PDB file of C-alpha atoms in Angstrom:
ATOM      1  CA  UNK A   1      13.362  -3.379  29.106  1.00 97.00           C
ATOM      2  CA  UNK A   2      16.259  -5.864  26.836  1.00 97.00           C
ATOM      3  CA  UNK A   3      19.608  -5.663  27.112  1.00 96.00           C
ATOM      4  CA  UNK A   4      22.636  -5.318  24.676  1.00 96.00           C
ATOM      5  CA  UNK A   5      26.218  -5.495  25.089  1.00 94.00           C
ATOM      6  CA  UNK A   6      28.040  -4.559  22.316  1.00 95.00           C
ATOM      7  CA  UNK A   7      30.899  -5.363  24.640  1.00 91.00           C
ATOM      8  CA  UNK A   8      33.770  -8.251  25.402  1.00 86.00           C
ATOM      9  CA  UNK A   9      33.822  -8.118  28.052  1.00 58.00           C
ATOM     10  CA  UNK A  10      30.008  -7.709  30.305  1.00 56.00           C
ATOM     11  CA  UNK A  11      29.458 -10.725  33.081  1.00 54.00           C
ATOM     12  CA  UNK A  12      26.154 -12.601  31.345  1.00 58.00           C
ATOM     13  CA  UNK A  13      26.856 -11.590  26.976  1.00 59.00           C
ATOM     14  CA  UNK A  14      30.707 -10.737  26.891  1.00 55.00           C
ATOM     15  CA  UNK A  15      31.756 -11.120  23.749  1.00 72.00           C
ATOM     16  CA  UNK A  16      28.722 -12.546  22.050  1.00 78.00           C
ATOM     17  CA  UNK A  17      27.044  -9.331  20.049  1.00 86.00           C
ATOM     18  CA  UNK A  18      30.533  -7.066  19.385  1.00 86.00           C
ATOM     19  CA  UNK A  19      30.230  -7.371  15.505  1.00 94.00           C
ATOM     20  CA  UNK A  20      27.322  -5.684  14.450  1.00 96.00           C
ATOM     21  CA  UNK A  21      24.753  -8.392  12.519  1.00 96.00           C
ATOM     22  CA  UNK A  22      24.849 -10.383  15.660  1.00 95.00           C
ATOM     23  CA  UNK A  23      23.947  -7.351  17.568  1.00 96.00           C
ATOM     24  CA  UNK A  24      21.032  -6.583  15.121  1.00 97.00           C
ATOM     25  CA  UNK A  25      20.162  -9.831  14.828  1.00 97.00           C
ATOM     26  CA  UNK A  26      20.587 -10.239  18.648  1.00 97.00           C
ATOM     27  CA  UNK A  27      17.884  -6.727  18.721  1.00 98.00           C
ATOM     28  CA  UNK A  28      15.747  -8.643  16.659  1.00 98.00           C
ATOM     29  CA  UNK A  29      15.056 -11.272  18.833  1.00 97.00           C
ATOM     30  CA  UNK A  30      14.961  -8.793  21.791  1.00 98.00           C
ATOM     31  CA  UNK A  31      11.730  -7.315  20.489  1.00 98.00           C
ATOM     32  CA  UNK A  32      10.101 -10.246  19.287  1.00 98.00           C
ATOM     33  CA  UNK A  33      10.425 -11.636  22.652  1.00 98.00           C
ATOM     34  CA  UNK A  34       8.231  -9.111  23.923  1.00 98.00           C
ATOM     35  CA  UNK A  35      10.411  -6.206  24.927  1.00 98.00           C
ATOM     36  CA  UNK A  36       8.510  -2.234  25.444  1.00 96.00           C
ATOM     37  CA  UNK A  37      12.079  -1.586  24.933  1.00 96.00           C
ATOM     38  CA  UNK A  38      16.018  -2.471  24.431  1.00 98.00           C
ATOM     39  CA  UNK A  39      19.347  -0.458  26.563  1.00 98.00           C
ATOM     40  CA  UNK A  40      22.608  -0.797  24.026  1.00 98.00           C
ATOM     41  CA  UNK A  41      25.737  -0.095  26.627  1.00 96.00           C
ATOM     42  CA  UNK A  42      29.298  -0.879  24.281  1.00 96.00           C
ATOM     43  CA  UNK A  43      31.320  -0.300  27.979  1.00 95.00           C
ATOM     44  CA  UNK A  44      30.921  -3.055  30.877  1.00 88.00           C
ATOM     45  CA  UNK A  45      30.951  -2.180  34.574  1.00 83.00           C
ATOM     46  CA  UNK A  46      31.485  -5.388  36.022  1.00 76.00           C
ATOM     47  CA  UNK A  47      34.217  -6.625  38.306  1.00 75.00           C
ATOM     48  CA  UNK A  48      37.596  -6.964  36.314  1.00 72.00           C
ATOM     49  CA  UNK A  49      36.045  -4.471  33.331  1.00 79.00           C
ATOM     50  CA  UNK A  50      38.520  -2.062  31.729  1.00 83.00           C
ATOM     51  CA  UNK A  51      38.013   1.201  30.915  1.00 90.00           C
ATOM     52  CA  UNK A  52      37.417   2.596  27.763  1.00 94.00           C
ATOM     53  CA  UNK A  53      37.979   5.829  25.397  1.00 96.00           C
ATOM     54  CA  UNK A  54      35.746   7.759  24.282  1.00 98.00           C
ATOM     55  CA  UNK A  55      36.240   7.012  20.331  1.00 98.00           C
ATOM     56  CA  UNK A  56      36.133   2.858  21.024  1.00 96.00           C
ATOM     57  CA  UNK A  57      32.712   3.006  22.986  1.00 97.00           C
ATOM     58  CA  UNK A  58      31.172   5.255  19.669  1.00 98.00           C
ATOM     59  CA  UNK A  59      32.956   2.723  17.914  1.00 97.00           C
ATOM     60  CA  UNK A  60      30.838   0.160  19.253  1.00 97.00           C
ATOM     61  CA  UNK A  61      27.442   1.476  20.186  1.00 98.00           C
ATOM     62  CA  UNK A  62      26.779   3.980  17.018  1.00 98.00           C
ATOM     63  CA  UNK A  63      26.345   1.237  14.163  1.00 98.00           C
ATOM     64  CA  UNK A  64      24.616  -0.683  16.329  1.00 98.00           C
ATOM     65  CA  UNK A  65      22.305   2.206  17.430  1.00 99.00           C
ATOM     66  CA  UNK A  66      21.462   3.358  13.264  1.00 98.00           C
ATOM     67  CA  UNK A  67      21.016  -0.898  12.844  1.00 98.00           C
ATOM     68  CA  UNK A  68      17.939  -0.030  15.942  1.00 98.00           C
ATOM     69  CA  UNK A  69      16.716   2.911  14.591  1.00 98.00           C
ATOM     70  CA  UNK A  70      16.805   1.439  10.921  1.00 98.00           C
ATOM     71  CA  UNK A  71      14.686  -2.235  11.640  1.00 98.00           C
ATOM     72  CA  UNK A  72      13.035  -0.963  14.835  1.00 98.00           C
ATOM     73  CA  UNK A  73      11.688   2.753  14.309  1.00 98.00           C
ATOM     74  CA  UNK A  74       8.812   2.680  16.904  1.00 97.00           C
ATOM     75  CA  UNK A  75      11.103   1.226  19.663  1.00 98.00           C
ATOM     76  CA  UNK A  76      12.615   3.070  22.621  1.00 99.00           C
ATOM     77  CA  UNK A  77      16.532   2.870  22.993  1.00 99.00           C
ATOM     78  CA  UNK A  78      18.487   3.298  26.253  1.00 99.00           C
ATOM     79  CA  UNK A  79      22.049   4.071  26.103  1.00 99.00           C
ATOM     80  CA  UNK A  80      23.896   2.126  28.197  1.00 97.00           C
ATOM     81  CA  UNK A  81      26.451   5.267  29.783  1.00 98.00           C
ATOM     82  CA  UNK A  82      28.187   8.130  31.688  1.00 97.00           C
ATOM     83  CA  UNK A  83      29.362   9.552  28.840  1.00 98.00           C
ATOM     84  CA  UNK A  84      28.019  13.209  28.399  1.00 99.00           C
ATOM     85  CA  UNK A  85      29.728  12.915  24.590  1.00 99.00           C
ATOM     86  CA  UNK A  86      28.124   8.842  23.789  1.00 99.00           C
ATOM     87  CA  UNK A  87      25.001  10.363  25.798  1.00 99.00           C
ATOM     88  CA  UNK A  88      24.550  13.410  22.505  1.00 99.00           C
ATOM     89  CA  UNK A  89      25.564  11.799  19.263  1.00 99.00           C
ATOM     90  CA  UNK A  90      22.848   8.607  20.556  1.00 99.00           C
ATOM     91  CA  UNK A  91      20.483  11.095  21.294  1.00 99.00           C
ATOM     92  CA  UNK A  92      20.238  12.674  18.378  1.00 99.00           C
ATOM     93  CA  UNK A  93      20.278  10.069  16.233  1.00 99.00           C
ATOM     94  CA  UNK A  94      16.562   8.775  18.070  1.00 98.00           C
ATOM     95  CA  UNK A  95      18.255   7.215  21.425  1.00 99.00           C
ATOM     96  CA  UNK A  96      14.916   8.160  23.936  1.00 99.00           C
ATOM     97  CA  UNK A  97      16.496   7.491  27.309  1.00 99.00           C
ATOM     98  CA  UNK A  98      19.250   8.070  28.888  1.00 99.00           C
ATOM     99  CA  UNK A  99      20.963   4.921  31.748  1.00 98.00           C
ATOM    100  CA  UNK A 100      23.327   6.426  34.075  1.00 97.00           C
ATOM    101  CA  UNK A 101      25.347   4.509  36.327  1.00 95.00           C
ATOM    102  CA  UNK A 102      27.642   7.019  38.294  1.00 96.00           C
ATOM    103  CA  UNK A 103      24.055   9.200  38.829  1.00 97.00           C
ATOM    104  CA  UNK A 104      25.542  12.059  36.937  1.00 98.00           C
ATOM    105  CA  UNK A 105      28.771  11.966  39.289  1.00 97.00           C
ATOM    106  CA  UNK A 106      31.299  10.711  36.291  1.00 95.00           C
ATOM    107  CA  UNK A 107      30.842  13.204  33.509  1.00 97.00           C
ATOM    108  CA  UNK A 108      29.904  16.842  34.629  1.00 96.00           C
ATOM    109  CA  UNK A 109      28.730  17.328  30.912  1.00 98.00           C
ATOM    110  CA  UNK A 110      25.970  15.131  31.356  1.00 99.00           C
ATOM    111  CA  UNK A 111      23.636  16.891  32.917  1.00 99.00           C
ATOM    112  CA  UNK A 112      22.988  19.183  30.491  1.00 99.00           C
ATOM    113  CA  UNK A 113      23.183  17.357  27.805  1.00 99.00           C
ATOM    114  CA  UNK A 114      20.421  15.317  29.437  1.00 99.00           C
ATOM    115  CA  UNK A 115      18.778  18.644  30.968  1.00 99.00           C
ATOM    116  CA  UNK A 116      18.668  20.212  27.233  1.00 99.00           C
ATOM    117  CA  UNK A 117      17.673  16.799  25.523  1.00 99.00           C
ATOM    118  CA  UNK A 118      14.170  16.927  28.217  1.00 99.00           C
ATOM    119  CA  UNK A 119      14.595  12.785  27.913  1.00 99.00           C
ATOM    120  CA  UNK A 120      14.087  10.454  31.262  1.00 99.00           C
ATOM    121  CA  UNK A 121      17.075   9.576  32.708  1.00 99.00           C
ATOM    122  CA  UNK A 122      17.984   6.751  34.918  1.00 99.00           C
ATOM    123  CA  UNK A 123      19.873   7.371  38.125  1.00 98.00           C
ATOM    124  CA  UNK A 124      21.062   4.731  39.583  1.00 96.00           C
ATOM    125  CA  UNK A 125      22.685   4.320  43.212  1.00 95.00           C
ATOM    126  CA  UNK A 126      26.006   2.559  42.988  1.00 90.00           C
ATOM    127  CA  UNK A 127      28.338   2.822  46.160  1.00 83.00           C
ATOM    128  CA  UNK A 128      31.448   3.478  43.981  1.00 81.00           C
ATOM    129  CA  UNK A 129      31.515   7.210  42.526  1.00 82.00           C
ATOM    130  CA  UNK A 130      32.465   5.888  39.139  1.00 78.00           C
ATOM    131  CA  UNK A 131      29.808   3.079  39.064  1.00 71.00           C
ATOM    132  CA  UNK A 132      32.685   0.264  38.485  1.00 68.00           C
ATOM    133  CA  UNK A 133      32.180  -2.500  40.657  1.00 64.00           C
ATOM    134  CA  UNK A 134      33.899  -3.967  42.707  1.00 64.00           C
ATOM    135  CA  UNK A 135      34.101  -6.938  44.888  1.00 74.00           C
ATOM    136  CA  UNK A 136      34.339  -5.504  47.927  1.00 76.00           C
ATOM    137  CA  UNK A 137      32.144  -6.019  51.080  1.00 83.00           C
ATOM    138  CA  UNK A 138      30.531  -2.575  51.854  1.00 88.00           C
ATOM    139  CA  UNK A 139      28.679  -2.661  55.690  1.00 93.00           C
ATOM    140  CA  UNK A 140      25.517  -0.210  56.058  1.00 95.00           C
ATOM    141  CA  UNK A 141      23.139   0.115  59.462  1.00 96.00           C
ATOM    142  CA  UNK A 142      20.358   0.525  56.907  1.00 98.00           C
ATOM    143  CA  UNK A 143      20.541  -0.230  53.320  1.00 97.00           C
ATOM    144  CA  UNK A 144      17.578   1.239  52.475  1.00 98.00           C
ATOM    145  CA  UNK A 145      18.263   4.507  54.316  1.00 98.00           C
ATOM    146  CA  UNK A 146      21.476   4.754  52.406  1.00 97.00           C
ATOM    147  CA  UNK A 147      19.647   4.197  49.210  1.00 98.00           C
ATOM    148  CA  UNK A 148      17.338   6.752  49.980  1.00 98.00           C
ATOM    149  CA  UNK A 149      19.731   9.273  50.560  1.00 98.00           C
ATOM    150  CA  UNK A 150      21.411   8.999  48.183  1.00 97.00           C
ATOM    151  CA  UNK A 151      18.175   9.589  46.178  1.00 98.00           C
ATOM    152  CA  UNK A 152      17.160  12.707  47.759  1.00 98.00           C
ATOM    153  CA  UNK A 153      21.048  14.233  47.411  1.00 98.00           C
ATOM    154  CA  UNK A 154      21.437  13.025  43.059  1.00 98.00           C
ATOM    155  CA  UNK A 155      17.870  14.679  42.678  1.00 99.00           C
ATOM    156  CA  UNK A 156      18.010  17.678  44.483  1.00 99.00           C
ATOM    157  CA  UNK A 157      21.189  18.181  42.514  1.00 98.00           C
ATOM    158  CA  UNK A 158      19.494  17.192  39.192  1.00 99.00           C
ATOM    159  CA  UNK A 159      16.832  19.870  39.468  1.00 99.00           C
ATOM    160  CA  UNK A 160      19.215  21.769  40.606  1.00 99.00           C
ATOM    161  CA  UNK A 161      20.956  21.689  37.417  1.00 98.00           C
ATOM    162  CA  UNK A 162      18.096  21.916  34.770  1.00 99.00           C
ATOM    163  CA  UNK A 163      16.562  18.509  35.104  1.00 99.00           C
ATOM    164  CA  UNK A 164      12.803  18.033  35.494  1.00 99.00           C
ATOM    165  CA  UNK A 165      11.749  15.688  37.853  1.00 99.00           C
ATOM    166  CA  UNK A 166       9.770  14.068  35.833  1.00 99.00           C
ATOM    167  CA  UNK A 167      12.727  13.101  33.645  1.00 99.00           C
ATOM    168  CA  UNK A 168      13.781  10.644  36.347  1.00 99.00           C
ATOM    169  CA  UNK A 169      14.079   7.572  37.242  1.00 99.00           C
ATOM    170  CA  UNK A 170      15.736   5.549  39.965  1.00 99.00           C
ATOM    171  CA  UNK A 171      17.682   2.358  40.537  1.00 98.00           C
ATOM    172  CA  UNK A 172      18.709   1.527  43.843  1.00 97.00           C
ATOM    173  CA  UNK A 173      21.195  -1.175  42.292  1.00 92.00           C
ATOM    174  CA  UNK A 174      21.941  -4.657  43.072  1.00 92.00           C
ATOM    175  CA  UNK A 175      25.094  -6.908  43.128  1.00 88.00           C
ATOM    176  CA  UNK A 176      28.487  -5.421  43.453  1.00 87.00           C
ATOM    177  CA  UNK A 177      27.104  -1.572  42.858  1.00 87.00           C
ATOM    178  CA  UNK A 178      25.708  -1.947  46.335  1.00 90.00           C
ATOM    179  CA  UNK A 179      27.965  -5.172  47.707  1.00 90.00           C
ATOM    180  CA  UNK A 180      29.567  -7.763  46.884  1.00 87.00           C
ATOM    181  CA  UNK A 181      27.386  -9.112  50.208  1.00 93.00           C
ATOM    182  CA  UNK A 182      23.976 -11.078  48.791  1.00 94.00           C
ATOM    183  CA  UNK A 183      21.748  -9.601  51.617  1.00 96.00           C
ATOM    184  CA  UNK A 184      21.861  -6.265  50.828  1.00 96.00           C
ATOM    185  CA  UNK A 185      20.642  -6.853  47.777  1.00 96.00           C
ATOM    186  CA  UNK A 186      18.124  -9.094  49.067  1.00 97.00           C
ATOM    187  CA  UNK A 187      16.895  -6.457  51.369  1.00 98.00           C
ATOM    188  CA  UNK A 188      16.347  -3.788  48.926  1.00 98.00           C
ATOM    189  CA  UNK A 189      13.696  -6.096  47.052  1.00 98.00           C
ATOM    190  CA  UNK A 190      11.643  -6.888  50.118  1.00 98.00           C
ATOM    191  CA  UNK A 191      11.618  -3.051  50.854  1.00 98.00           C
ATOM    192  CA  UNK A 192      11.416  -1.353  47.486  1.00 98.00           C
ATOM    193  CA  UNK A 193       8.016   0.039  49.105  1.00 98.00           C
ATOM    194  CA  UNK A 194      10.049   2.504  51.109  1.00 98.00           C
ATOM    195  CA  UNK A 195      11.671   3.642  48.189  1.00 98.00           C
ATOM    196  CA  UNK A 196       8.667   3.858  45.656  1.00 98.00           C
ATOM    197  CA  UNK A 197       7.559   5.871  48.229  1.00 98.00           C
ATOM    198  CA  UNK A 198       9.542   8.879  47.261  1.00 98.00           C
ATOM    199  CA  UNK A 199       7.042   9.308  43.874  1.00 98.00           C
ATOM    200  CA  UNK A 200       9.665   8.177  40.847  1.00 99.00           C
ATOM    201  CA  UNK A 201       9.837   5.185  38.344  1.00 99.00           C
ATOM    202  CA  UNK A 202      12.164   2.640  39.700  1.00 99.00           C
ATOM    203  CA  UNK A 203      13.964   0.483  37.909  1.00 99.00           C
ATOM    204  CA  UNK A 204      15.953  -2.936  38.711  1.00 98.00           C
ATOM    205  CA  UNK A 205      17.809  -4.907  37.578  1.00 94.00           C
ATOM    206  CA  UNK A 206      18.519  -8.698  38.930  1.00 94.00           C
ATOM    207  CA  UNK A 207      19.034 -10.427  35.924  1.00 90.00           C
ATOM    208  CA  UNK A 208      21.626 -13.207  36.120  1.00 90.00           C
ATOM    209  CA  UNK A 209      23.686 -11.228  38.958  1.00 91.00           C
ATOM    210  CA  UNK A 210      25.961 -12.825  41.087  1.00 90.00           C
ATOM    211  CA  UNK A 211      24.091 -12.341  44.594  1.00 94.00           C
ATOM    212  CA  UNK A 212      21.935 -15.203  42.911  1.00 95.00           C
ATOM    213  CA  UNK A 213      25.042 -17.797  43.371  1.00 93.00           C
ATOM    214  CA  UNK A 214      24.292 -18.560  46.421  1.00 93.00           C
ATOM    215  CA  UNK A 215      20.092 -19.288  47.177  1.00 94.00           C
ATOM    216  CA  UNK A 216      20.728 -22.969  46.579  1.00 93.00           C
ATOM    217  CA  UNK A 217      22.500 -23.993  49.759  1.00 91.00           C
ATOM    218  CA  UNK A 218      26.058 -26.104  49.338  1.00 89.00           C
ATOM    219  CA  UNK A 219      26.575 -24.957  45.410  1.00 92.00           C
ATOM    220  CA  UNK A 220      26.524 -21.531  43.829  1.00 95.00           C
ATOM    221  CA  UNK A 221      24.253 -21.629  40.704  1.00 95.00           C
ATOM    222  CA  UNK A 222      26.091 -20.665  37.506  1.00 93.00           C
ATOM    223  CA  UNK A 223      25.092 -17.639  35.606  1.00 90.00           C
ATOM    224  CA  UNK A 224      22.481 -19.836  33.220  1.00 90.00           C
ATOM    225  CA  UNK A 225      21.150 -21.767  36.876  1.00 94.00           C
ATOM    226  CA  UNK A 226      20.219 -18.040  37.666  1.00 94.00           C
ATOM    227  CA  UNK A 227      17.635 -17.543  35.873  1.00 94.00           C
ATOM    228  CA  UNK A 228      14.811 -18.457  37.751  1.00 94.00           C
ATOM    229  CA  UNK A 229      16.107 -17.139  41.428  1.00 95.00           C
ATOM    230  CA  UNK A 230      16.325 -13.716  38.589  1.00 95.00           C
ATOM    231  CA  UNK A 231      12.388 -14.063  37.088  1.00 94.00           C
ATOM    232  CA  UNK A 232      11.172 -14.965  40.765  1.00 95.00           C
ATOM    233  CA  UNK A 233      12.812 -12.025  42.256  1.00 96.00           C
ATOM    234  CA  UNK A 234      11.859  -9.947  39.329  1.00 96.00           C
ATOM    235  CA  UNK A 235       7.761 -11.378  39.707  1.00 96.00           C
ATOM    236  CA  UNK A 236       7.630  -9.950  43.578  1.00 97.00           C
ATOM    237  CA  UNK A 237       9.323  -6.811  43.026  1.00 98.00           C
ATOM    238  CA  UNK A 238       6.942  -5.845  39.793  1.00 97.00           C
ATOM    239  CA  UNK A 239       4.640  -7.127  42.428  1.00 97.00           C
ATOM    240  CA  UNK A 240       6.040  -4.836  44.722  1.00 98.00           C
ATOM    241  CA  UNK A 241       5.386  -1.951  42.716  1.00 95.00           C
ATOM    242  CA  UNK A 242       8.816  -1.556  39.970  1.00 98.00           C
ATOM    243  CA  UNK A 243       7.896   0.028  37.272  1.00 97.00           C
ATOM    244  CA  UNK A 244      10.302  -1.015  34.818  1.00 98.00           C
ATOM    245  CA  UNK A 245      12.819  -4.150  34.734  1.00 98.00           C
ATOM    246  CA  UNK A 246      15.577  -4.081  33.387  1.00 96.00           C
ATOM    247  CA  UNK A 247      16.330  -8.247  32.219  1.00 96.00           C
ATOM    248  CA  UNK A 248      18.799 -10.512  29.574  1.00 92.00           C
ATOM    249  CA  UNK A 249      16.270 -12.705  29.393  1.00 94.00           C
ATOM    250  CA  UNK A 250      13.002 -10.993  28.132  1.00 97.00           C
ATOM    251  CA  UNK A 251      10.092 -13.775  26.865  1.00 97.00           C
ATOM    252  CA  UNK A 252      10.013 -14.676  30.762  1.00 96.00           C
ATOM    253  CA  UNK A 253      10.167 -11.276  31.949  1.00 96.00           C
ATOM    254  CA  UNK A 254       7.457 -10.600  29.225  1.00 97.00           C
ATOM    255  CA  UNK A 255       5.738 -13.382  30.518  1.00 97.00           C
ATOM    256  CA  UNK A 256       6.168 -12.353  34.659  1.00 96.00           C
ATOM    257  CA  UNK A 257       5.184  -8.929  33.823  1.00 96.00           C
ATOM    258  CA  UNK A 258       1.728 -10.482  32.256  1.00 97.00           C
ATOM    259  CA  UNK A 259       1.584 -13.145  34.972  1.00 97.00           C
ATOM    260  CA  UNK A 260       1.866 -10.214  37.592  1.00 96.00           C
ATOM    261  CA  UNK A 261      -0.493  -7.723  35.512  1.00 95.00           C
ATOM    262  CA  UNK A 262      -3.444 -11.099  35.413  1.00 97.00           C
ATOM    263  CA  UNK A 263      -2.802 -11.731  39.410  1.00 96.00           C
ATOM    264  CA  UNK A 264      -3.823  -7.478  39.938  1.00 94.00           C
ATOM    265  CA  UNK A 265      -6.666  -7.519  37.887  1.00 89.00           C
TER     266      UNK A 265
END
């Protein structure tokens, strides 16, 4: 899954693709690099980000989605949003997946939109119910038990409101979504088989996240320097059974998945 953020404040690529033509060219690069699908987002949830209005998010996303659908009609496009109206409008234009960082907790109308459309939906674990990340240090007695309990509750709620289990993809959330303390993100990756046992496809997005900054003793890695740690972590995650990798570095992601597949034989 290649990431395309049409936002001014995303932590990795904020401001680079605000203009429609720039976003269109980046979408072409993502496709050429080997992405199976593209995740399009119009609102950042990173630390310090500002919530945007419905109108602003639609103005950012819809023109870019129209271009992507025109240029790449067979490409699967997911929409990274918690707003039901954004999801509804994008689905009507050909988007195929909804990626909701609030796991259907923020907008009461989202579950109905997803249920009626019958499309896949990503339910992500986040320590904050609004899906917005903060630099707060959240402590866990057992982080996997917490994430599993969260998923079990959200899956039950979703299926009670018309979503089929076959539609559901789970994302355990990493980085500030889980805690400002990096060890919890690494523990989630180590224990991915326990989440895989829930029986749903797993999505993981370690790409360029801040918890990778401290892997080298004595220095903090810049966003760009986190490429290799992110690829290494993604390869391990793929080996452990993650189904979908969400990444800003699509060519590296494609090659690592091909390598893991070759290793499996």
